[in-house]
């Protein structure tokens, strides 16, 4: 009777060599492109998303008094994190347009967008104290929503655009 463990081990050897060759041949996937990284206070990544030049994302949260969703939308532009626009569904506490900072445009539903902000974020990063479940801070990329509140409620995080080296 043949030793099946030895046969199985020999069958895996080419696959292992192929994997080792791929690792040695080039960079790990994703290291040659920019990434959006949300990390906790100790620097541990909680979320890492590829973010190619020209792509964008939003930070969405529920207003602490009114409960409706507010959006700040960013774009990867020439290696920089740039605040592009914000959506405010109401003129609730703390939500008003500052003249000279972008332009206010109706959203057609009683709220408004502040367009053309085009403000580079210093150091391509900002700190955020993530709200609890009622606030539910979340990243929005295309149609995907990632709840930061599920990952780090009531904790500080850093949202950073990391460019390839």
CSV table of N, CA and C in Angstrom, one decimal:
chain,number,residue,atom,x,y,z
A,1,UNK,N,0.8,-1.2,0.0
A,1,UNK,CA,0.0,0.0,0.0
A,1,UNK,C,0.9,1.2,0.0
A,2,UNK,N,0.5,2.2,-0.8
A,2,UNK,CA,1.3,3.4,-0.9
A,2,UNK,C,1.0,4.4,0.2
A,3,UNK,N,2.0,5.2,0.6
A,3,UNK,CA,1.8,6.2,1.6
A,3,UNK,C,1.2,7.4,0.9
A,4,UNK,N,-0.1,7.7,1.2
A,4,UNK,CA,-0.8,8.7,0.5
A,4,UNK,C,-0.3,10.1,1.0
A,5,UNK,N,0.2,10.2,2.2
A,5,UNK,CA,0.8,11.5,2.7
A,5,UNK,C,1.9,11.9,1.8
A,6,UNK,N,2.8,11.0,1.4
A,6,UNK,CA,4.0,11.3,0.6
A,6,UNK,C,3.5,11.7,-0.8
A,7,UNK,N,2.5,11.0,-1.4
A,7,UNK,CA,2.0,11.4,-2.7
A,7,UNK,C,1.4,12.8,-2.7
A,8,UNK,N,0.6,13.0,-1.7
A,8,UNK,CA,-0.1,14.3,-1.5
A,8,UNK,C,1.0,15.4,-1.4
A,9,UNK,N,2.0,15.2,-0.6
A,9,UNK,CA,3.1,16.1,-0.4
A,9,UNK,C,3.8,16.4,-1.7
A,10,UNK,N,4.1,15.4,-2.5
A,10,UNK,CA,4.8,15.6,-3.8
A,10,UNK,C,3.9,16.4,-4.7
A,11,UNK,N,2.6,16.2,-4.7
A,11,UNK,CA,1.7,16.9,-5.5
A,11,UNK,C,1.6,18.4,-5.2
A,12,UNK,N,1.8,18.7,-3.9
A,12,UNK,CA,1.7,20.1,-3.5
A,12,UNK,C,3.0,20.9,-3.8
A,13,UNK,N,4.1,20.2,-3.9
A,13,UNK,CA,5.4,20.8,-4.1
A,13,UNK,C,5.4,21.8,-5.3
A,14,UNK,N,5.0,21.4,-6.5
A,14,UNK,CA,5.0,22.4,-7.6
A,14,UNK,C,4.2,23.7,-7.2
A,15,UNK,N,3.0,23.5,-6.6
A,15,UNK,CA,2.2,24.6,-6.2
A,15,UNK,C,2.9,25.5,-5.2
A,16,UNK,N,3.6,24.9,-4.3
A,16,UNK,CA,4.3,25.7,-3.3
A,16,UNK,C,5.5,26.5,-4.0
A,17,UNK,N,6.2,25.8,-4.9
A,17,UNK,CA,7.3,26.5,-5.6
A,17,UNK,C,6.8,27.7,-6.4
A,18,UNK,N,5.6,27.5,-7.1
A,18,UNK,CA,5.0,28.5,-7.9
A,18,UNK,C,4.6,29.7,-7.0
A,19,UNK,N,4.0,29.5,-5.8
A,19,UNK,CA,3.7,30.6,-4.9
A,19,UNK,C,4.9,31.3,-4.4
A,20,UNK,N,5.9,30.5,-4.1
A,20,UNK,CA,7.2,31.2,-3.6
A,20,UNK,C,7.8,32.0,-4.7
A,21,UNK,N,7.7,31.6,-6.0
A,21,UNK,CA,8.2,32.3,-7.1
A,21,UNK,C,7.5,33.6,-7.3
A,22,UNK,N,6.2,33.5,-7.2
A,22,UNK,CA,5.3,34.7,-7.3
A,22,UNK,C,5.6,35.8,-6.3
A,23,UNK,N,5.8,35.3,-5.1
A,23,UNK,CA,6.1,36.3,-4.0
A,23,UNK,C,7.5,36.9,-4.2
A,24,UNK,N,8.5,36.1,-4.6
A,24,UNK,CA,9.8,36.7,-4.8
A,24,UNK,C,9.9,37.5,-6.1
A,25,UNK,N,9.0,37.3,-7.0
A,25,UNK,CA,9.2,37.9,-8.3
A,25,UNK,C,8.7,39.4,-8.3
A,26,UNK,N,7.8,39.7,-7.4
A,26,UNK,CA,7.2,41.1,-7.5
A,26,UNK,C,6.6,41.5,-6.2
A,27,UNK,N,6.1,42.8,-6.2
A,27,UNK,CA,5.5,43.3,-5.0
A,27,UNK,C,4.2,42.6,-4.6
A,28,UNK,N,3.8,42.6,-3.4
A,28,UNK,CA,2.6,42.1,-3.0
A,28,UNK,C,1.5,42.9,-3.6
A,29,UNK,N,0.4,42.2,-4.1
A,29,UNK,CA,-0.7,42.9,-4.7
A,29,UNK,C,-1.2,44.0,-3.9
A,30,UNK,N,-1.4,45.2,-4.6
A,30,UNK,CA,-1.9,46.4,-3.9
A,30,UNK,C,-0.8,47.3,-3.4
A,31,UNK,N,0.4,46.9,-3.3
A,31,UNK,CA,1.5,47.8,-2.8
A,31,UNK,C,1.9,48.8,-3.9
A,32,UNK,N,1.6,48.5,-5.1
A,32,UNK,CA,2.0,49.4,-6.2
A,32,UNK,C,0.9,50.4,-6.5
A,33,UNK,N,-0.2,50.5,-5.7
A,33,UNK,CA,-1.2,51.4,-5.9
A,33,UNK,C,-1.6,52.1,-4.6
A,34,UNK,N,-2.2,53.3,-4.8
A,34,UNK,CA,-2.6,54.0,-3.6
A,34,UNK,C,-3.7,53.3,-2.9
A,35,UNK,N,-3.8,53.5,-1.5
A,35,UNK,CA,-4.8,52.9,-0.7
A,35,UNK,C,-5.4,53.9,0.3
A,36,UNK,N,-6.6,53.7,0.5
A,36,UNK,CA,-7.3,54.4,1.6
A,36,UNK,C,-7.2,53.5,2.8
A,37,UNK,N,-6.6,54.0,3.9
A,37,UNK,CA,-6.4,53.2,5.1
A,37,UNK,C,-7.1,53.9,6.3
A,38,UNK,N,-7.9,53.2,7.0
A,38,UNK,CA,-8.4,53.7,8.3
A,38,UNK,C,-7.7,52.8,9.4
A,39,UNK,N,-7.0,53.5,10.3
A,39,UNK,CA,-6.3,52.7,11.3
A,39,UNK,C,-6.7,53.2,12.7
A,40,UNK,N,-6.6,52.3,13.7
A,40,UNK,CA,-6.9,52.7,15.0
A,40,UNK,C,-5.8,53.5,15.7
A,41,UNK,N,-5.9,53.8,17.0
A,41,UNK,CA,-5.0,54.6,17.7
A,41,UNK,C,-3.6,54.0,17.7
A,42,UNK,N,-3.5,52.7,17.7
A,42,UNK,CA,-2.2,52.1,17.7
A,42,UNK,C,-1.6,51.9,16.3
A,43,UNK,N,-2.3,52.3,15.3
A,43,UNK,CA,-1.8,52.2,13.9
A,43,UNK,C,-2.2,50.9,13.2
A,44,UNK,N,-3.0,50.1,13.8
A,44,UNK,CA,-3.5,48.9,13.2
A,44,UNK,C,-4.5,49.2,12.2
A,45,UNK,N,-4.4,48.7,10.9
A,45,UNK,CA,-5.4,49.0,9.9
A,45,UNK,C,-6.7,48.3,10.2
A,46,UNK,N,-7.8,49.1,10.1
A,46,UNK,CA,-9.1,48.5,10.3
A,46,UNK,C,-9.8,48.3,8.9
A,47,UNK,N,-9.5,49.2,8.0
A,47,UNK,CA,-10.0,49.1,6.6
A,47,UNK,C,-8.9,49.5,5.7
A,48,UNK,N,-8.7,48.8,4.6
A,48,UNK,CA,-7.7,49.1,3.6
A,48,UNK,C,-8.4,48.9,2.2
A,49,UNK,N,-8.5,50.0,1.4
A,49,UNK,CA,-9.2,49.9,0.1
A,49,UNK,C,-8.3,50.4,-0.9
A,50,UNK,N,-8.2,49.8,-2.1
A,50,UNK,CA,-7.4,50.4,-3.2
A,50,UNK,C,-8.1,51.7,-3.6
A,51,UNK,N,-7.3,52.7,-4.0
A,51,UNK,CA,-7.9,54.0,-4.3
A,51,UNK,C,-7.0,54.6,-5.5
A,52,UNK,N,-7.3,54.2,-6.7
A,52,UNK,CA,-6.6,54.6,-7.8
A,52,UNK,C,-6.7,56.1,-8.1
A,53,UNK,N,-5.8,56.7,-8.8
A,53,UNK,CA,-5.9,58.1,-9.1
A,53,UNK,C,-7.2,58.4,-9.7
A,54,UNK,N,-7.9,59.5,-9.3
A,54,UNK,CA,-9.2,59.9,-9.8
A,54,UNK,C,-10.4,59.3,-9.1
A,55,UNK,N,-10.2,58.2,-8.3
A,55,UNK,CA,-11.3,57.6,-7.6
A,55,UNK,C,-11.7,58.4,-6.4
A,56,UNK,N,-12.9,58.2,-5.9
A,56,UNK,CA,-13.4,58.9,-4.8
A,56,UNK,C,-14.1,58.1,-3.8
A,57,UNK,N,-14.4,58.6,-2.6
A,57,UNK,CA,-15.1,58.0,-1.6
A,57,UNK,C,-15.8,59.1,-0.7
A,58,UNK,N,-16.7,58.7,0.1
A,58,UNK,CA,-17.4,59.6,1.0
A,58,UNK,C,-17.3,59.1,2.4
A,59,UNK,N,-17.3,60.0,3.4
A,59,UNK,CA,-17.5,59.6,4.8
A,59,UNK,C,-19.0,60.1,5.0
A,60,UNK,N,-19.8,59.1,5.5
A,60,UNK,CA,-21.2,59.4,5.7
A,60,UNK,C,-21.5,59.1,7.2
A,61,UNK,N,-22.4,60.0,7.8
A,61,UNK,CA,-22.8,59.8,9.2
A,61,UNK,C,-24.1,60.4,9.4
A,62,UNK,N,-24.8,60.0,10.5
A,62,UNK,CA,-26.1,60.5,10.8
A,62,UNK,C,-25.9,61.7,11.8
A,63,UNK,N,-26.5,62.8,11.4
A,63,UNK,CA,-26.5,64.0,12.2
A,63,UNK,C,-26.9,63.7,13.6
A,64,UNK,N,-26.2,64.1,14.6
A,64,UNK,CA,-26.4,63.8,16.0
A,64,UNK,C,-27.8,64.3,16.6
A,65,UNK,N,-28.3,65.3,16.0
A,65,UNK,CA,-29.6,65.9,16.5
A,65,UNK,C,-30.7,65.4,15.6
A,66,UNK,N,-30.6,65.7,14.3
A,66,UNK,CA,-31.7,65.4,13.3
A,66,UNK,C,-31.7,64.0,12.9
A,67,UNK,N,-30.6,63.3,12.9
A,67,UNK,CA,-30.6,61.9,12.5
A,67,UNK,C,-30.4,61.6,11.0
A,68,UNK,N,-30.5,62.6,10.1
A,68,UNK,CA,-30.3,62.4,8.7
A,68,UNK,C,-28.8,62.2,8.3
A,69,UNK,N,-28.6,61.6,7.1
A,69,UNK,CA,-27.2,61.4,6.7
A,69,UNK,C,-26.6,62.6,6.1
A,70,UNK,N,-25.3,62.8,6.5
A,70,UNK,CA,-24.5,63.9,6.0
A,70,UNK,C,-23.3,63.3,5.3
A,71,UNK,N,-22.8,63.9,4.3
A,71,UNK,CA,-21.7,63.3,3.5
A,71,UNK,C,-20.6,64.3,3.3
A,72,UNK,N,-19.3,63.9,3.5
A,72,UNK,CA,-18.2,64.6,3.0
A,72,UNK,C,-17.5,63.7,2.0
A,73,UNK,N,-17.3,64.2,0.8
A,73,UNK,CA,-16.8,63.4,-0.3
A,73,UNK,C,-15.4,63.8,-0.8
A,74,UNK,N,-14.5,62.8,-0.9
A,74,UNK,CA,-13.1,63.1,-1.2
A,74,UNK,C,-12.7,62.4,-2.5
A,75,UNK,N,-11.6,62.8,-3.1
A,75,UNK,CA,-11.1,62.2,-4.3
A,75,UNK,C,-9.6,62.1,-4.2
A,76,UNK,N,-9.0,61.0,-4.8
A,76,UNK,CA,-7.6,60.9,-4.9
A,76,UNK,C,-7.2,61.7,-6.2
A,77,UNK,N,-6.5,62.8,-6.0
A,77,UNK,CA,-6.2,63.7,-7.1
A,77,UNK,C,-4.7,64.0,-7.0
A,78,UNK,N,-3.9,63.5,-8.0
A,78,UNK,CA,-2.5,63.8,-8.1
A,78,UNK,C,-1.8,63.4,-6.8
A,79,UNK,N,-2.1,62.2,-6.2
A,79,UNK,CA,-1.5,61.7,-5.0
A,79,UNK,C,-1.9,62.4,-3.8
A,80,UNK,N,-3.0,63.2,-3.8
A,80,UNK,CA,-3.5,63.9,-2.6
A,80,UNK,C,-4.9,63.6,-2.3
A,81,UNK,N,-5.2,63.6,-1.0
A,81,UNK,CA,-6.6,63.5,-0.6
A,81,UNK,C,-7.2,64.9,-0.7
A,82,UNK,N,-8.3,65.0,-1.4
A,82,UNK,CA,-8.9,66.3,-1.6
A,82,UNK,C,-10.4,66.2,-1.3
A,83,UNK,N,-10.9,67.1,-0.4
A,83,UNK,CA,-12.3,67.3,-0.1
A,83,UNK,C,-12.9,67.9,-1.3
A,84,UNK,N,-13.8,67.2,-1.9
A,84,UNK,CA,-14.4,67.7,-3.2
A,84,UNK,C,-15.8,68.4,-2.9
A,85,UNK,N,-16.6,67.8,-2.1
A,85,UNK,CA,-18.0,68.3,-1.9
A,85,UNK,C,-18.6,67.7,-0.6
A,86,UNK,N,-19.6,68.3,-0.2
A,86,UNK,CA,-20.4,67.9,1.0
A,86,UNK,C,-21.9,67.9,0.7
A,87,UNK,N,-22.6,67.0,1.3
A,87,UNK,CA,-24.1,67.0,1.1
A,87,UNK,C,-24.7,67.2,2.5
A,88,UNK,N,-25.6,68.1,2.6
A,88,UNK,CA,-26.2,68.5,3.8
A,88,UNK,C,-27.7,68.5,3.5
A,89,UNK,N,-28.5,67.6,4.1
A,89,UNK,CA,-29.9,67.6,3.8
A,89,UNK,C,-30.8,68.7,4.4
A,90,UNK,N,-30.2,69.5,5.3
A,90,UNK,CA,-31.0,70.5,6.0
A,90,UNK,C,-30.0,71.5,6.6
A,91,UNK,N,-30.6,72.6,7.0
A,91,UNK,CA,-29.8,73.7,7.6
A,91,UNK,C,-29.8,73.5,9.2
A,92,UNK,N,-29.6,72.2,9.6
A,92,UNK,CA,-29.6,71.9,11.0
A,92,UNK,C,-28.4,72.5,11.7
A,93,UNK,N,-28.4,72.3,13.0
A,93,UNK,CA,-27.3,72.9,13.9
A,93,UNK,C,-25.9,72.5,13.3
A,94,UNK,N,-25.1,73.5,13.0
A,94,UNK,CA,-23.8,73.3,12.6
A,94,UNK,C,-23.6,73.0,11.1
A,95,UNK,N,-24.7,73.0,10.4
A,95,UNK,CA,-24.7,72.6,8.9
A,95,UNK,C,-25.1,73.8,8.1
A,96,UNK,N,-24.2,74.7,7.8
A,96,UNK,CA,-24.5,75.8,6.9
A,96,UNK,C,-23.3,76.0,6.0
A,97,UNK,N,-23.6,76.7,4.9
A,97,UNK,CA,-22.6,77.0,3.9
A,97,UNK,C,-21.8,78.2,4.4
A,98,UNK,N,-20.5,78.1,4.2
A,98,UNK,CA,-19.6,79.3,4.6
A,98,UNK,C,-19.3,80.0,3.2
A,99,UNK,N,-19.8,81.2,3.1
A,99,UNK,CA,-19.5,82.0,1.8
A,99,UNK,C,-18.0,82.0,1.5
A,100,UNK,N,-17.7,81.8,0.2
A,100,UNK,CA,-16.4,81.8,-0.2
A,100,UNK,C,-15.7,80.4,-0.2
A,101,UNK,N,-16.4,79.5,0.4
A,101,UNK,CA,-15.9,78.1,0.5
A,101,UNK,C,-16.8,77.2,-0.4
A,102,UNK,N,-16.5,77.0,-1.6
A,102,UNK,CA,-17.3,76.2,-2.5
A,102,UNK,C,-18.6,77.0,-2.9
A,103,UNK,N,-19.5,76.3,-3.5
A,103,UNK,CA,-20.8,76.9,-3.9
A,103,UNK,C,-21.9,76.0,-3.5
A,104,UNK,N,-22.9,76.6,-3.0
A,104,UNK,CA,-24.1,75.9,-2.6
A,104,UNK,C,-25.1,75.6,-3.7
A,105,UNK,N,-25.5,74.4,-3.9
A,105,UNK,CA,-26.4,74.0,-4.9
A,105,UNK,C,-27.5,73.1,-4.3
A,106,UNK,N,-28.7,73.4,-4.7
A,106,UNK,CA,-29.9,72.6,-4.2
A,106,UNK,C,-29.7,71.1,-4.6
A,107,UNK,N,-30.1,70.2,-3.7
A,107,UNK,CA,-30.2,68.8,-4.1
A,107,UNK,C,-31.5,68.4,-4.7
A,108,UNK,N,-32.5,69.4,-4.7
A,108,UNK,CA,-33.8,69.1,-5.3
A,108,UNK,C,-34.7,68.4,-4.3
A,109,UNK,N,-34.2,68.2,-3.1
A,109,UNK,CA,-35.1,67.5,-2.1
A,109,UNK,C,-35.1,68.2,-0.7
A,110,UNK,N,-34.8,69.5,-0.8
A,110,UNK,CA,-34.8,70.3,0.5
A,110,UNK,C,-33.4,70.5,1.1
A,111,UNK,N,-32.5,69.8,0.6
A,111,UNK,CA,-31.1,69.9,1.2
A,111,UNK,C,-30.2,70.5,0.1
A,112,UNK,N,-28.9,70.4,0.3
A,112,UNK,CA,-28.0,71.0,-0.6
A,112,UNK,C,-26.6,70.4,-0.6
A,113,UNK,N,-26.0,70.5,-1.7
A,113,UNK,CA,-24.6,70.1,-1.9
A,113,UNK,C,-23.7,71.4,-1.8
A,114,UNK,N,-22.6,71.3,-1.2
A,114,UNK,CA,-21.5,72.3,-1.3
A,114,UNK,C,-20.5,71.7,-2.3
A,115,UNK,N,-20.5,72.3,-3.5
A,115,UNK,CA,-19.7,71.8,-4.6
A,115,UNK,C,-18.4,72.6,-4.7
A,116,UNK,N,-17.4,72.1,-5.5
A,116,UNK,CA,-16.2,72.8,-5.8
A,116,UNK,C,-15.4,73.2,-4.5
A,117,UNK,N,-15.4,72.4,-3.5
A,117,UNK,CA,-14.6,72.8,-2.3
A,117,UNK,C,-13.1,72.6,-2.7
A,118,UNK,N,-12.7,71.5,-3.3
A,118,UNK,CA,-11.4,71.3,-3.8
A,118,UNK,C,-10.3,71.7,-2.7
A,119,UNK,N,-10.5,71.2,-1.5
A,119,UNK,CA,-9.6,71.5,-0.4
A,119,UNK,C,-8.6,70.3,-0.2
A,120,UNK,N,-7.4,70.4,-0.5
A,120,UNK,CA,-6.4,69.3,-0.1
A,120,UNK,C,-6.4,69.1,1.4
A,121,UNK,N,-6.4,67.9,1.8
A,121,UNK,CA,-6.3,67.5,3.3
A,121,UNK,C,-4.9,67.5,3.7
A,122,UNK,N,-4.5,68.4,4.6
A,122,UNK,CA,-3.0,68.4,5.0
A,122,UNK,C,-2.5,67.0,5.4
A,123,UNK,N,-1.4,66.7,4.8
A,123,UNK,CA,-0.8,65.4,5.2
A,123,UNK,C,-1.5,64.2,4.7
A,124,UNK,N,-2.5,64.4,3.8
A,124,UNK,CA,-3.3,63.3,3.3
A,124,UNK,C,-4.0,62.4,4.3
A,125,UNK,N,-4.3,63.0,5.5
A,125,UNK,CA,-4.9,62.3,6.6
A,125,UNK,C,-5.7,63.2,7.5
A,126,UNK,N,-6.6,62.6,8.2
A,126,UNK,CA,-7.3,63.4,9.3
A,126,UNK,C,-7.7,62.4,10.4
A,127,UNK,N,-7.8,62.9,11.6
A,127,UNK,CA,-8.3,62.1,12.7
A,127,UNK,C,-9.8,62.3,12.9
A,128,UNK,N,-10.4,61.2,13.3
A,128,UNK,CA,-11.9,61.2,13.5
A,128,UNK,C,-12.2,60.4,14.7
A,129,UNK,N,-13.0,60.9,15.6
A,129,UNK,CA,-13.5,60.2,16.7
A,129,UNK,C,-14.8,59.5,16.2
A,130,UNK,N,-14.8,58.2,16.0
A,130,UNK,CA,-15.9,57.5,15.4
A,130,UNK,C,-17.1,57.5,16.4
A,131,UNK,N,-18.3,57.8,15.9
A,131,UNK,CA,-19.5,57.8,16.7
A,131,UNK,C,-20.0,56.4,17.0
A,132,UNK,N,-20.9,56.4,17.9
A,132,UNK,CA,-21.6,55.1,18.2
A,132,UNK,C,-22.6,54.7,17.2
A,133,UNK,N,-23.4,53.7,17.5
A,133,UNK,CA,-24.3,53.1,16.5
A,133,UNK,C,-25.3,54.2,15.9
A,134,UNK,N,-25.8,55.1,16.8
A,134,UNK,CA,-26.8,56.1,16.3
A,134,UNK,C,-26.2,57.0,15.2
A,135,UNK,N,-24.9,57.4,15.4
A,135,UNK,CA,-24.2,58.2,14.4
A,135,UNK,C,-23.8,57.4,13.2
A,136,UNK,N,-23.3,56.2,13.5
A,136,UNK,CA,-22.8,55.3,12.4
A,136,UNK,C,-22.0,55.9,11.3
A,137,UNK,N,-20.8,56.3,11.7
A,137,UNK,CA,-19.8,56.8,10.7
A,137,UNK,C,-19.6,55.6,9.7
A,138,UNK,N,-19.6,55.9,8.4
A,138,UNK,CA,-19.3,54.8,7.4
A,138,UNK,C,-18.6,55.4,6.2
A,139,UNK,N,-17.8,54.5,5.6
A,139,UNK,CA,-17.1,54.9,4.4
A,139,UNK,C,-18.1,54.4,3.3
A,140,UNK,N,-18.2,55.2,2.2
A,140,UNK,CA,-19.0,54.9,1.1
A,140,UNK,C,-18.1,54.9,-0.2
A,141,UNK,N,-17.9,53.8,-0.8
A,141,UNK,CA,-17.2,53.7,-2.0
A,141,UNK,C,-18.0,53.0,-3.0
A,142,UNK,N,-18.4,53.7,-4.1
A,142,UNK,CA,-19.3,53.2,-5.1
A,142,UNK,C,-20.6,52.9,-4.3
A,143,UNK,N,-21.2,51.7,-4.3
A,143,UNK,CA,-22.4,51.4,-3.6
A,143,UNK,C,-22.1,50.6,-2.3
A,144,UNK,N,-20.9,50.5,-2.0
A,144,UNK,CA,-20.5,49.7,-0.7
A,144,UNK,C,-20.4,50.7,0.5
A,145,UNK,N,-21.0,50.3,1.6
A,145,UNK,CA,-20.9,51.0,2.8
A,145,UNK,C,-20.2,50.2,3.9
A,146,UNK,N,-19.1,50.8,4.5
A,146,UNK,CA,-18.4,50.1,5.5
A,146,UNK,C,-18.6,50.9,6.8
A,147,UNK,N,-19.2,50.3,7.8
A,147,UNK,CA,-19.5,50.9,9.1
A,147,UNK,C,-18.2,51.0,9.9
A,148,UNK,N,-17.7,52.2,10.1
A,148,UNK,CA,-16.6,52.4,11.0
A,148,UNK,C,-17.0,52.3,12.5
A,149,UNK,N,-18.3,52.6,12.7
A,149,UNK,CA,-18.9,52.5,14.1
A,149,UNK,C,-18.9,51.0,14.5
A,150,UNK,N,-19.1,50.1,13.6
A,150,UNK,CA,-19.0,48.7,14.0
A,150,UNK,C,-17.6,48.3,14.3
A,151,UNK,N,-16.7,48.9,13.7
A,151,UNK,CA,-15.3,48.5,13.9
A,151,UNK,C,-14.6,49.3,15.1
A,152,UNK,N,-15.0,50.5,15.4
A,152,UNK,CA,-14.3,51.3,16.3
A,152,UNK,C,-15.2,52.4,17.0
A,153,UNK,N,-16.4,52.0,17.4
A,153,UNK,CA,-17.3,53.0,18.0
A,153,UNK,C,-16.6,53.7,19.2
A,154,UNK,N,-16.8,55.0,19.2
A,154,UNK,CA,-16.3,55.9,20.3
A,154,UNK,C,-14.8,55.8,20.5
A,155,UNK,N,-14.1,55.6,19.4
A,155,UNK,CA,-12.6,55.5,19.4
A,155,UNK,C,-12.1,56.4,18.3
A,156,UNK,N,-10.9,57.0,18.5
A,156,UNK,CA,-10.2,57.8,17.5
A,156,UNK,C,-9.6,56.9,16.4
A,157,UNK,N,-9.8,57.3,15.2
A,157,UNK,CA,-9.1,56.6,14.0
A,157,UNK,C,-8.4,57.7,13.2
A,158,UNK,N,-7.6,57.2,12.3
A,158,UNK,CA,-7.0,58.1,11.3
A,158,UNK,C,-7.4,57.6,9.9
A,159,UNK,N,-7.9,58.5,9.1
A,159,UNK,CA,-8.3,58.2,7.7
A,159,UNK,C,-7.2,58.7,6.9
A,160,UNK,N,-6.5,57.9,6.1
A,160,UNK,CA,-5.3,58.3,5.4
A,160,UNK,C,-5.3,57.8,4.0
A,161,UNK,N,-4.9,58.6,3.0
A,161,UNK,CA,-4.6,58.2,1.7
A,161,UNK,C,-3.1,57.9,1.6
A,162,UNK,N,-2.7,56.6,1.3
A,162,UNK,CA,-1.3,56.2,1.3
A,162,UNK,C,-1.0,56.0,-0.2
A,163,UNK,N,0.0,56.8,-0.6
A,163,UNK,CA,0.5,56.6,-2.0
A,163,UNK,C,1.6,55.6,-2.1
A,164,UNK,N,1.7,54.9,-3.3
A,164,UNK,CA,2.8,53.9,-3.4
A,164,UNK,C,4.2,54.6,-3.2
A,165,UNK,N,5.1,53.8,-2.8
A,165,UNK,CA,6.5,54.3,-2.5
A,165,UNK,C,7.3,54.4,-3.8
